[in-house]
Coordinates of C-alpha atoms in Angstrom, one line a residue:
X91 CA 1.5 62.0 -39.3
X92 CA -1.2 59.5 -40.2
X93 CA -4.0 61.4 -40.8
X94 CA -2.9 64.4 -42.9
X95 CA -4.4 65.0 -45.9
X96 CA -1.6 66.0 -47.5
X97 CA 1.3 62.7 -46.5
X98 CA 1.4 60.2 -44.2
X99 CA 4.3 58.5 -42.3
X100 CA 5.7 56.6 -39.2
X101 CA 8.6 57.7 -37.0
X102 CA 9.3 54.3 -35.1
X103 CA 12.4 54.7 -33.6
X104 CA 12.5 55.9 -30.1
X105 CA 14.6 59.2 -28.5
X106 CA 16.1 59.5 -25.0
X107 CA 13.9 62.2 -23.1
X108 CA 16.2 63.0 -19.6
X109 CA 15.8 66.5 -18.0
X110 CA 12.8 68.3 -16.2
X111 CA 8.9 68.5 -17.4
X112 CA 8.9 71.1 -18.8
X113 CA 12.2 71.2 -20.8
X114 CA 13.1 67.3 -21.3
X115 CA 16.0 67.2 -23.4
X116 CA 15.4 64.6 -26.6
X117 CA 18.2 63.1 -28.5
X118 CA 17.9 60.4 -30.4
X119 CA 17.6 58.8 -34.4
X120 CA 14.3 59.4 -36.5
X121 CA 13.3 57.1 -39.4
X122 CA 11.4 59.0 -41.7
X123 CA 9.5 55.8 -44.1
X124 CA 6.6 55.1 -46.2
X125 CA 5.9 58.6 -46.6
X126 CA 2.6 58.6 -49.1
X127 CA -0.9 60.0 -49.6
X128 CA -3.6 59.3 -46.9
X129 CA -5.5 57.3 -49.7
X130 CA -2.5 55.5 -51.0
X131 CA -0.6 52.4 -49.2
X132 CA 2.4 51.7 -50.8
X133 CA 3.8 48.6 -51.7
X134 CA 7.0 48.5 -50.2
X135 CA 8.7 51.6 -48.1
X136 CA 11.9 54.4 -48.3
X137 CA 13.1 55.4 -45.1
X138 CA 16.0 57.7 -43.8
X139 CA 17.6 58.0 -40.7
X140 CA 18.0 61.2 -39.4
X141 CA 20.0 61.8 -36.2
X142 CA 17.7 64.3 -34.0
X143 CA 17.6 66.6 -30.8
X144 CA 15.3 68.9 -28.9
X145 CA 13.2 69.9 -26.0
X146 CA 10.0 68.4 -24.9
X147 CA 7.7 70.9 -22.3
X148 CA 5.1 68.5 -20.8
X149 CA 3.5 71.5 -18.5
X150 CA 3.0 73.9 -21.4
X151 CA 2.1 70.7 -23.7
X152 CA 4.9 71.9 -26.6
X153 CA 7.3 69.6 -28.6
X154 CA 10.1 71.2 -30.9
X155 CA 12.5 68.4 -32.3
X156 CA 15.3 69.1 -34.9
X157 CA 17.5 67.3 -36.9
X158 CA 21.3 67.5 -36.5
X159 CA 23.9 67.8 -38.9
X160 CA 27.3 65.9 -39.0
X161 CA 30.1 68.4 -38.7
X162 CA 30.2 71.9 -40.4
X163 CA 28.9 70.8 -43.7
X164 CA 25.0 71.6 -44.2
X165 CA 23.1 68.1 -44.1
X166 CA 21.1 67.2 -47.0
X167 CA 18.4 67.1 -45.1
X168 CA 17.5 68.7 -42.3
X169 CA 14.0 68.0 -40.3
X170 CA 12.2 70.3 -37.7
X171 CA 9.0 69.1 -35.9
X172 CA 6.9 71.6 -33.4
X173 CA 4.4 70.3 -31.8
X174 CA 1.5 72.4 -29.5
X175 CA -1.1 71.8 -27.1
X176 CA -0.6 68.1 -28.4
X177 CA -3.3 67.0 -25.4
X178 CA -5.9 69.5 -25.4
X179 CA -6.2 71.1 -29.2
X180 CA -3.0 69.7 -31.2
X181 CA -1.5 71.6 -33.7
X182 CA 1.7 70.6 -35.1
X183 CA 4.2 71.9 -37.5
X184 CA 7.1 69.6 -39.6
X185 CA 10.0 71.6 -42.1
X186 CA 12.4 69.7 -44.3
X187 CA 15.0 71.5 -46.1
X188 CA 17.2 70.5 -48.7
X189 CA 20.8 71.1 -49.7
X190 CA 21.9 69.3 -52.4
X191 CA 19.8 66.1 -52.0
X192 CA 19.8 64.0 -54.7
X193 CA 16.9 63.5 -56.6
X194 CA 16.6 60.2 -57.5
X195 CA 15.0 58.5 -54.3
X196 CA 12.7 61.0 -54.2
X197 CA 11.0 59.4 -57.2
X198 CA 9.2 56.6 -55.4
X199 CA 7.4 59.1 -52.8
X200 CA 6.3 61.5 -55.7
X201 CA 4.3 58.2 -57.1
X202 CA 3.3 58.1 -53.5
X203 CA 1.7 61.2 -52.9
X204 CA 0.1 60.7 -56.3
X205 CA 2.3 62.4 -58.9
X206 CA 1.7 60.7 -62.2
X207 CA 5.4 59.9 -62.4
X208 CA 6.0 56.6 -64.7
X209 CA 7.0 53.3 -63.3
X210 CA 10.5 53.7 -65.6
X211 CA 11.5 57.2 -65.1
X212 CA 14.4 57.5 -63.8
X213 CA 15.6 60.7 -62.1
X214 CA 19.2 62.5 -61.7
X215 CA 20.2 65.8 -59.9
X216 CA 19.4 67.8 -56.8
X217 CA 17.4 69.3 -54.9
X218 CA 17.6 72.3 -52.9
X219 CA 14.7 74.0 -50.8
X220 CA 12.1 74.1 -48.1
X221 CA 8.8 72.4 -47.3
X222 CA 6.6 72.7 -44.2
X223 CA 3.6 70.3 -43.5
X224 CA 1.0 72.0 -40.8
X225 CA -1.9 70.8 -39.8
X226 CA -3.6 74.2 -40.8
X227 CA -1.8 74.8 -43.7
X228 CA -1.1 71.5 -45.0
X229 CA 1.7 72.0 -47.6
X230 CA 4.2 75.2 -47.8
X231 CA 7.2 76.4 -49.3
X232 CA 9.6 76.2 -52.5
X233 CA 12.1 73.6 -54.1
X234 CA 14.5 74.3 -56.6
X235 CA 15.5 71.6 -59.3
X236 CA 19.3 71.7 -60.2
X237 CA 20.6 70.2 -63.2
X238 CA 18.0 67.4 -63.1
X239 CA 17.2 64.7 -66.2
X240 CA 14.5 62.4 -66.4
X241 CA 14.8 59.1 -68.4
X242 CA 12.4 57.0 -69.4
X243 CA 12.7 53.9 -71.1
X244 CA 14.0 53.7 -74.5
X245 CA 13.7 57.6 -74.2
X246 CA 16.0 60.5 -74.2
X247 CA 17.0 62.2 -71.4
X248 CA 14.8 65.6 -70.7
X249 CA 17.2 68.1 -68.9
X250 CA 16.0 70.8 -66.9
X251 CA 19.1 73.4 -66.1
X252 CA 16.7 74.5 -62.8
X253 CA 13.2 74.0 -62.5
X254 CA 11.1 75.8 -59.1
X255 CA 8.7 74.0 -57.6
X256 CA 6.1 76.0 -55.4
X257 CA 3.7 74.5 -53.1
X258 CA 1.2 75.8 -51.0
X259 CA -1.6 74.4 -49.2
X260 CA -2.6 71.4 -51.5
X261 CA -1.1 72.6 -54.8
X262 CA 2.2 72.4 -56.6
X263 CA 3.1 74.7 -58.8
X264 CA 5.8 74.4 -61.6
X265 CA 6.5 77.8 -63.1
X266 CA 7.8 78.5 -66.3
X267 CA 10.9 76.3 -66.8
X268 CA 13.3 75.4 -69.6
X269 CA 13.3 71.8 -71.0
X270 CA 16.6 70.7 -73.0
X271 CA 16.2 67.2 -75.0
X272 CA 19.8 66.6 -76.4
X273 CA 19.8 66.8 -80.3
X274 CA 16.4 67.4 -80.8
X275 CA 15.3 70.9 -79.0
X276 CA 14.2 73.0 -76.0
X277 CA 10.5 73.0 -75.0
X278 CA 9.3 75.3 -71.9
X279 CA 7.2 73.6 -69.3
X280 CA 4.8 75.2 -66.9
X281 CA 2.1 73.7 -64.7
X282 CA 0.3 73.1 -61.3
X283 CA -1.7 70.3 -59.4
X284 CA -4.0 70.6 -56.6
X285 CA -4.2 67.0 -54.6
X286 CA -7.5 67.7 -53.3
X287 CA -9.6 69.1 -56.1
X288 CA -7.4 66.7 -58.5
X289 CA -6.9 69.8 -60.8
X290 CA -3.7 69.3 -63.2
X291 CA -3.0 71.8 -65.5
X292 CA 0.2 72.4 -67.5
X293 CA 1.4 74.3 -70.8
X294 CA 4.1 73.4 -73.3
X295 CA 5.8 76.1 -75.4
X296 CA 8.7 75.2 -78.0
X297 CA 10.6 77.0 -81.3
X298 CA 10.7 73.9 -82.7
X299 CA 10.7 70.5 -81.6
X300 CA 10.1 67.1 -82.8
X301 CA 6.7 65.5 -82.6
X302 CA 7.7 62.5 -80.8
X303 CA 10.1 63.9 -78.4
X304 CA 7.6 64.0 -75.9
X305 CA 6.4 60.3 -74.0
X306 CA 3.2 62.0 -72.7
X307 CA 1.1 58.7 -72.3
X308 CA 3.6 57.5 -69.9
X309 CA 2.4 60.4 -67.3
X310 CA -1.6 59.4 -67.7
X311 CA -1.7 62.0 -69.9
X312 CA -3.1 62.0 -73.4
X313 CA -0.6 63.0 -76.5
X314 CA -1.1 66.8 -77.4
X315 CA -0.9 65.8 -81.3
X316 CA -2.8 64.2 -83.0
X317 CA -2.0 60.7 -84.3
X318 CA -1.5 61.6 -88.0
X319 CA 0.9 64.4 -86.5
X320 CA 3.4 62.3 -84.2
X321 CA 6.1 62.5 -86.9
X322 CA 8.0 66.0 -88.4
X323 CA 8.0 68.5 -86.0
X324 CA 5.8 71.4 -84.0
X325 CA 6.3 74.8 -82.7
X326 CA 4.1 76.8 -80.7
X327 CA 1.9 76.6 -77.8
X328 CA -0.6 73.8 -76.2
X329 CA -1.9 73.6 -72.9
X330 CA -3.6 70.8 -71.0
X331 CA -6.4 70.7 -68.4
X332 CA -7.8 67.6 -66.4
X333 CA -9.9 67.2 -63.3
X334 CA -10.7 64.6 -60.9
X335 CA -12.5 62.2 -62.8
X336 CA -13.0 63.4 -66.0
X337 CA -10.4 63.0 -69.2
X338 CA -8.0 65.3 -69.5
X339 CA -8.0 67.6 -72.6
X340 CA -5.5 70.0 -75.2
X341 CA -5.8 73.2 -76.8
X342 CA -3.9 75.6 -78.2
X343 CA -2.2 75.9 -81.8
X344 CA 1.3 74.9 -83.3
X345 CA 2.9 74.5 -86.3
X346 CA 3.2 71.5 -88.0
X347 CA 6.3 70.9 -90.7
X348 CA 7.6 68.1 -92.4
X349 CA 5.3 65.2 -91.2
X350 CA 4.4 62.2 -93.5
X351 CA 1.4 60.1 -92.8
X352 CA -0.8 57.6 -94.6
X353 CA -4.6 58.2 -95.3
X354 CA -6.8 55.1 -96.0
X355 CA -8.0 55.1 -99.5
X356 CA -4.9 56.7 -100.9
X357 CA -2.0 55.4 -102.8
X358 CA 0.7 57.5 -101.0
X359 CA 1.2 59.2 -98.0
X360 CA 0.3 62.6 -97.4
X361 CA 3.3 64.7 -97.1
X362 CA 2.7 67.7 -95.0
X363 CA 5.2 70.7 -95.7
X364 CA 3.3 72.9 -93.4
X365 CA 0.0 73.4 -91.4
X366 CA -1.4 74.7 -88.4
X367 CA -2.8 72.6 -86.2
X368 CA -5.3 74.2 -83.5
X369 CA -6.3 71.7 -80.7
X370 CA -9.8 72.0 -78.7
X371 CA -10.6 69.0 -76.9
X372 CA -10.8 65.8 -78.3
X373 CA -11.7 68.6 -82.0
X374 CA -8.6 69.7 -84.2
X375 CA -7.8 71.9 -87.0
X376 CA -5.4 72.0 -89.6
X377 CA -5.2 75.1 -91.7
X378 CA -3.2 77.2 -94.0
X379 CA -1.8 73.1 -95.6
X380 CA 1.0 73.2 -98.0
X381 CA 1.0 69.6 -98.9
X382 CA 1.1 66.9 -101.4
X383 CA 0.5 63.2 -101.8
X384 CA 1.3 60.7 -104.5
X385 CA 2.6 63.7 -106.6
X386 CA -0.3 65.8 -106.6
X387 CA 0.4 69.4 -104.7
X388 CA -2.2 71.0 -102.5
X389 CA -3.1 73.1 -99.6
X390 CA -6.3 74.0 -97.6
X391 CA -7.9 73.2 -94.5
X392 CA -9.5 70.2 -92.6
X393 CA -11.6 70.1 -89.6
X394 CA -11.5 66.5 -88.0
X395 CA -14.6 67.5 -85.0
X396 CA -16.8 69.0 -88.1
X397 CA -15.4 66.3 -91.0
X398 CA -15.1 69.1 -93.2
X399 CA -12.5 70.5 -95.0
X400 CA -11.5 73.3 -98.1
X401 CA -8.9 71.6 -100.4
X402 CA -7.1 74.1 -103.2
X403 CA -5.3 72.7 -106.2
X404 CA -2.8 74.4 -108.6
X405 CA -3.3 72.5 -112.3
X406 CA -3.8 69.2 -112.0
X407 CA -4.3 65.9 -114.3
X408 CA -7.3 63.9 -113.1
X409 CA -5.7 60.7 -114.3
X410 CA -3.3 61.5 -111.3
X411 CA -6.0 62.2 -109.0
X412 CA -7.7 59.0 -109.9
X413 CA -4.1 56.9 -109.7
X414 CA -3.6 58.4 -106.1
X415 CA -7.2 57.4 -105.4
X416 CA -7.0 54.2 -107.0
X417 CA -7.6 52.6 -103.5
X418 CA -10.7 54.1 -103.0
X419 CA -12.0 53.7 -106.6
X420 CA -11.5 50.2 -106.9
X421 CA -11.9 47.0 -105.4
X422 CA -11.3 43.8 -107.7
X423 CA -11.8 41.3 -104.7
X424 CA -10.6 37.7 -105.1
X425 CA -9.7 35.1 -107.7
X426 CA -13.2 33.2 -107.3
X427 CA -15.1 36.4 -106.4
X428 CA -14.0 37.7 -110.1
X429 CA -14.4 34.4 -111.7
X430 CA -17.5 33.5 -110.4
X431 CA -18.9 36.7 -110.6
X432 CA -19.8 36.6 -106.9
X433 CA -21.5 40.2 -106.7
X434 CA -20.1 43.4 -104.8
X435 CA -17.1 42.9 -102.6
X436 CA -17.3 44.4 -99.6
X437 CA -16.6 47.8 -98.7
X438 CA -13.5 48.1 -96.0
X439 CA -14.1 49.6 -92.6
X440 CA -12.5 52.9 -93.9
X441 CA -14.8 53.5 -96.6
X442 CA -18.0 52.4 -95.0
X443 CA -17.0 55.1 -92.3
X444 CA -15.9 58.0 -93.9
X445 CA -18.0 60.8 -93.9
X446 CA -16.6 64.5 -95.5
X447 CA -17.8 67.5 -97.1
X448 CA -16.2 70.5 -98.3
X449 CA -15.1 72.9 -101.3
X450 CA -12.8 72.2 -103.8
X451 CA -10.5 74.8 -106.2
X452 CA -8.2 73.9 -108.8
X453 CA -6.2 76.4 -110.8
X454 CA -6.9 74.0 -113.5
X455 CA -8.2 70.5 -114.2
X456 CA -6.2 68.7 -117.5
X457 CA -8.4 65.7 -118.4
X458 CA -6.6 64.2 -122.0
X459 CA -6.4 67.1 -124.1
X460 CA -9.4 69.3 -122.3
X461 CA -8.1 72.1 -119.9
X462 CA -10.8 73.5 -117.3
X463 CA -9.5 76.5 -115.8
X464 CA -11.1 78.4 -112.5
X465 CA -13.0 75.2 -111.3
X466 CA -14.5 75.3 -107.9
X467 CA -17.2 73.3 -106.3
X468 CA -18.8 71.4 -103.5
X469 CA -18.0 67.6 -102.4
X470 CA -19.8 65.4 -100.1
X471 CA -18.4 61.9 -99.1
X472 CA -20.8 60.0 -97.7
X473 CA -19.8 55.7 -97.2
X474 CA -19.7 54.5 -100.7
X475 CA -20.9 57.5 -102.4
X476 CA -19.6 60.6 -103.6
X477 CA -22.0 63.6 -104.5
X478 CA -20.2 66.9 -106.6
X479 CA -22.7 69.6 -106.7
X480 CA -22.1 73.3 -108.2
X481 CA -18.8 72.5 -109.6
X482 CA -17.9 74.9 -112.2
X483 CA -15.3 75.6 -114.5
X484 CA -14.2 77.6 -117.5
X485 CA -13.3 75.9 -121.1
X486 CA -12.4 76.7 -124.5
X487 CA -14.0 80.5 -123.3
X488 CA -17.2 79.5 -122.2
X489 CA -18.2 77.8 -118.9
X490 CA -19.2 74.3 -117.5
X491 CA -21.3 73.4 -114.4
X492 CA -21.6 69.8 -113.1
X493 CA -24.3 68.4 -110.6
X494 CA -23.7 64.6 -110.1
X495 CA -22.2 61.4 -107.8
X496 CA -19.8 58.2 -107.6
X497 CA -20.6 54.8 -106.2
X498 CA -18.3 53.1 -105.0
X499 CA -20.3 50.2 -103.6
X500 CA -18.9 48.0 -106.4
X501 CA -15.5 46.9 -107.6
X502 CA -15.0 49.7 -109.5
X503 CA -16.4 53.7 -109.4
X504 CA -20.0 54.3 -111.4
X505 CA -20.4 58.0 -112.0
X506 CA -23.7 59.5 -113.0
X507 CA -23.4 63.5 -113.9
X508 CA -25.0 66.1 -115.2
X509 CA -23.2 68.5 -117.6
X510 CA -24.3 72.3 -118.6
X511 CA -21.5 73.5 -120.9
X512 CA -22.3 77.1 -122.2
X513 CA -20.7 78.9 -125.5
X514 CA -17.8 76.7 -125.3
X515 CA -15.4 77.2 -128.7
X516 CA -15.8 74.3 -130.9
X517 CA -14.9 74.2 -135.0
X518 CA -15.0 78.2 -135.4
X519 CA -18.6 78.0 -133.4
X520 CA -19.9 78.2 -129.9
X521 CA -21.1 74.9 -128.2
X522 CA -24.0 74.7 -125.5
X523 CA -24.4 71.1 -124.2
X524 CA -27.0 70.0 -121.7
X525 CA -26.5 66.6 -120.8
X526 CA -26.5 63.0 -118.7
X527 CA -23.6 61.2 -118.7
X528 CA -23.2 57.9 -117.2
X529 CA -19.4 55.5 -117.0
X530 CA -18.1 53.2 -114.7
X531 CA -14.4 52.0 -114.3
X532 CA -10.9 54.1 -114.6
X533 CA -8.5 54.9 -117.1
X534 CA -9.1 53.9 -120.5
X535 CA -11.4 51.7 -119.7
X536 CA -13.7 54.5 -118.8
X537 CA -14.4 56.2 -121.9
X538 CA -15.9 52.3 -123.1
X539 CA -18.4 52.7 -121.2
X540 CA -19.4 55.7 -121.6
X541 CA -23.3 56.9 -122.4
X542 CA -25.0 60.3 -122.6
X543 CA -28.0 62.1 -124.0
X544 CA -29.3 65.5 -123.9
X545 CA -29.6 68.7 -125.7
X546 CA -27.1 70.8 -127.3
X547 CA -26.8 73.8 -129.9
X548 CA -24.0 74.8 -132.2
X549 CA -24.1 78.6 -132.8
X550 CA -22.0 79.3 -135.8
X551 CA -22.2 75.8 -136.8
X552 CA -20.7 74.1 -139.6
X553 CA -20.9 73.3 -143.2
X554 CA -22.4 77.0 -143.9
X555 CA -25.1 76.6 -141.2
X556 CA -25.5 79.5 -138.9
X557 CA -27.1 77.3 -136.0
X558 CA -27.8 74.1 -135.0
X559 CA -29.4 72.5 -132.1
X560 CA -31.4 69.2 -131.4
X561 CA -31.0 66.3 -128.9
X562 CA -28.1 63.4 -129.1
X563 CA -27.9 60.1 -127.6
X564 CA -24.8 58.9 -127.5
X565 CA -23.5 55.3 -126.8
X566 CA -19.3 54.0 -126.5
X567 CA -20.8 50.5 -124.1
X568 CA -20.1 48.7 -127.1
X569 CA -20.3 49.7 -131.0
X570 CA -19.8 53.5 -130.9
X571 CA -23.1 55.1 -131.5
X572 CA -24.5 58.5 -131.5
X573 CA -28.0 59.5 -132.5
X574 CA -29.1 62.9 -133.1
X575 CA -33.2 63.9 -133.1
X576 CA -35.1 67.3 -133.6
X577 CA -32.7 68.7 -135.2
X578 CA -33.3 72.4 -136.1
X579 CA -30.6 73.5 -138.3
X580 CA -30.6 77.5 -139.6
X581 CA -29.0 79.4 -142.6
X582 CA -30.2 82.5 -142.9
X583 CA -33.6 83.0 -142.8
X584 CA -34.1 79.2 -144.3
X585 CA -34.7 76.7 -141.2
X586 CA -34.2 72.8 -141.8
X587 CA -35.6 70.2 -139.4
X588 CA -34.0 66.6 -139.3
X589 CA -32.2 63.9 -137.5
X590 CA -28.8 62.3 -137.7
X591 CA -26.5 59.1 -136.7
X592 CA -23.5 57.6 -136.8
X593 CA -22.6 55.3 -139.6
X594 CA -21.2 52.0 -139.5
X595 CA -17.9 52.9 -140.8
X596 CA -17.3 56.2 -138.5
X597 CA -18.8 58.8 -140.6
X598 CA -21.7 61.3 -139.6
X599 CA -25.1 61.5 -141.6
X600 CA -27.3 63.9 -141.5
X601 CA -29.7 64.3 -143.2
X602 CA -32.0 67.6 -143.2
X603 CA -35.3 69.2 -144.9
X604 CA -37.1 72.4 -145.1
X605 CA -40.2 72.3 -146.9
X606 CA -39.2 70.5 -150.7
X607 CA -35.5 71.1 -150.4
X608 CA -33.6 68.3 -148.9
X609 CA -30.1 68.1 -147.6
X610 CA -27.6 65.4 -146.7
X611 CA -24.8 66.7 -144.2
X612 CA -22.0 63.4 -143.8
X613 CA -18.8 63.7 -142.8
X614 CA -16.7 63.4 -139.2
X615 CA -17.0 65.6 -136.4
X616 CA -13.4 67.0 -137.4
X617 CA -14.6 67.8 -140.9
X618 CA -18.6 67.4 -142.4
X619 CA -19.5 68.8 -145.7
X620 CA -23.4 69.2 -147.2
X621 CA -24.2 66.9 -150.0
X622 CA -26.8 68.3 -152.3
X623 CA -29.8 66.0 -154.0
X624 CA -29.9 66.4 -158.1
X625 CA -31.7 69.1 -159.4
X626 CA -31.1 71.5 -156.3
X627 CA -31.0 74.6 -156.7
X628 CA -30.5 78.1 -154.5
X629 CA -33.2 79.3 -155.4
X630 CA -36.9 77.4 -154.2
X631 CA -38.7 79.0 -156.8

């Protein structure tokens, strides 16, 4: 049959041919070998031998040959060749059918008419069916698939209870079949492939299955999941579509459940109760996340195409967000890099890389004894630097909005942000704060270096004022120090004017004037009382 499009052969074992032209008898043995794709020579060839007899009409140029069975069971395979007008306009006509054949050695002739069938597979079963090869109609008929497995190396066995294979013309069509892979689930398989066009499609379906039950890469054809999901399990529906010369892509949506899988920069693995995954292309989607990592429980959504995500948080210490960041945050290089003060280490691949942005909600935020309820804001990763913009938050019954960024170029995190803090309860009084702040490090070690200045007023302030409000400056790099300017202090209708600082041995001073009168407020934050000069008096007159 050289020649075909659709297979191609050689029958070199001659038949008897006695009898008259136009009704030669032919008897005789057939080797059917090397059957394979026009454009594909095979290394080595299969053959059978199939005994043979029919009738050869040299007038009316017609050749019908048949294969003949050995007693009164069915062969396994039975062959039929008609042949007309074979020296004027040739058409021609060969049938096989199938009863019970086994499966395995037709492995090496799938791989041969290009099926992406793996080098290791190993296949068990039979096969019943039909299939004609025409000239005109190149491929036709149906196969059926009985108790066949598949086995690949190191793999389970997949099971297929029956399986139909349609073809017609140059395509092969797999309707919806069942898929059994012992102790670990069903999955149902569907697809079709057109030789000439090099169309392959195919759809998986399963309840529940594990991620890595399935050895897709063996087959040429990409994994459905994405790396970070090869381990828990998956339910639901994918599909795949490749054509000649072009990469073959997914889509379609499962469930994801109980899957584990590390995340560079953090100190734990991300363990993902739930998600659902939606596949596009090379482009996925995980939404609706129960999850947690390192202790911390959250849920949300993350677009991997977009690099953008919405993560939620129920109350939540920060000093365990910045322990299960820790990676990330810091980077204390080597022995000589710290001793000899070498600069900067480098930032890993990872981190230079990564580029996110999304929205962030917590339920609340505990940082030391501080509780921010309702917080919600925006976060953009970007390399080495962090920017959080609009986050906002409620405390002590006012409310708190934040504009600022990390670095993370260094060996340990810098942060640089802006604070508004409205009517927040302090000391029987409302606070509103408007200020820089500026730290580097983590833990402990980051309130040392802490430094802010800004603006703030104190309605219902302390030590019998009604108001007070100024600027601060405040310093913890090294002595503790806090300077307070402009201050414009209120009670009643008097107004004093002033400035303040931080004493030596911890105690506030203020000290205050309106007009002649003169006042000294010292004490702690926790507790400051008004000291009075001698010879004041209530009244100014």
């Amino acid at each position: 049959m050289a020649g075909t499009p659709a297979s191609t052969g050689s029958f070199p074992r001659a038949a008897a041919c006695p009898g008259p032209f136009d009704a030669l008898a032919i008897t005789g043995q057939l080797d059917v070998e090397e059957i394979h794709r026009w454009d594909r020579m095979p290394l080595w060839g299969h053959s059978w031998r199939v005994s043979l007899q029919g009738a050869l009409d040299l007038v009316n140029q017609t050749l019908s040959i048949e294969s003949v069975g050995r007693g009164q069971d069915p062969a396994p395979l039975s062959v039929r060749l008609d042949v007309e007008r074979y020296l004027t306009q040739p058409d021609w006509r060969l049938g096989f059918v199938w009863s019970g054949f086994p499966l395995d050695p037709l492995a090496p002739i799938a791989r041969h008419l290009g099926l992406p069938l793996p080098e290791d597979a190993r296949l068990s079963g039979s096969v019943d069916g039909s299939v004609t090869v025409s000239r005109r109609d190149m491929l036709e008929g149906a196969v059926q698939l009985r108790d066949a497995a598949m086995v690949l190396a190191g793999g389970p066995p997949v099971r297929f209870a029956r399986a139909d294979l349609l073809l017609q013309r140059d395509t092969v069509t797999l309707p919806p079949a069942q898929v059994e892979i012992p102790d670990q689930g069903s999955v149902q398989v569907q697809g079709s492939y057109s030789s000439l066009s090099g169309l392959l499609t195919a759809s998986i379906r399963t309840a529940g299955l594990p991620s890595a039950a399935f050895r897709l890469q063996a087959f040429g054809i990409p994994e459905p999941l994405p790396d970070a999901m090869r381990e828990g399990r998956w339910s639901g529906e994918l599909r795949y579509r490749q054509e000649r010369n072009t990469t073959g892509a997914w889509s379609g949506q499962a469930v994801i459940t109980h899957a584990a899988f590390p995340v560079p920069g953090l100190a734990a693995p991300v363990q993902l109760s739930r998600g659902v995954l939606t596949v596009n292309g090379p482009g996925w989607r995980l939404t609706d996340v129960r999850a947690s990592a390192g202790g911390v429980e959250f849920g949300g959504d993350y677009d991997a195409a977009a690099s953008t995500f919405r993560l939620r948080l129920g109350e939540t210490d920060l000093a365990q967000l910045e322990a299960l960041f820790e990676p990330s945050l810091l980077r204390p290089g080597g022995f000589l890099a710290r001793t000899l003060r070498l600069g900067r280490p480098a930032a890993p691949r990872w981190l230079a890389a990564r580029r996110l942005s999304g929205g962030i909600q917590a339920e609340a935020l505990v940082l030391g004894p501080a509780r921010f309820t309702g917080v919600s804001g925006r976060l953009r990763w970007d390399g080495t630097r962090i920017e959080l913009s609009q986050l906002r938050a409620r405390i002590e019954g006012g409310s708190v909005l934040a504009n600022g960024a990390i670095d993370l170029a260094g060996s340990e995190p810098s942060y640089a942000i802006n604070v508004l803090g409205e009517r927040i309860a302090w000391r029987n009084g409302r606070l509103t704060i408007d200020g820089d702040f500026a730290a580097s490090g983590a833990g402990s070690n980051l309130l040392a270096t802490l430094g802010s200045e800004g603006m703030f007023e104190l309605a219902g302030a302390p030590a019998g004022f009604d108001s007070l409000a100024g600027c601060y400056r405040l310093d913890l790099t090294r002595t503790p120090s806090l300077r307070l300017s402009e201050l414009r202090a209120a009670a009643g209708s008097e107004i004093y004017l002033g400035t303040g600082a931080l004493r030596d041995d911890g105690t506030l001073l203020v000290e205050l004037e309106s007009g002649a009168r003169q006042l000294r407020v010292i004490g702690t934050l926790a507790g400051l009382r008004v000291e009075h000069p001698p010879g004041w008096s209530a009244d100014p007159d």
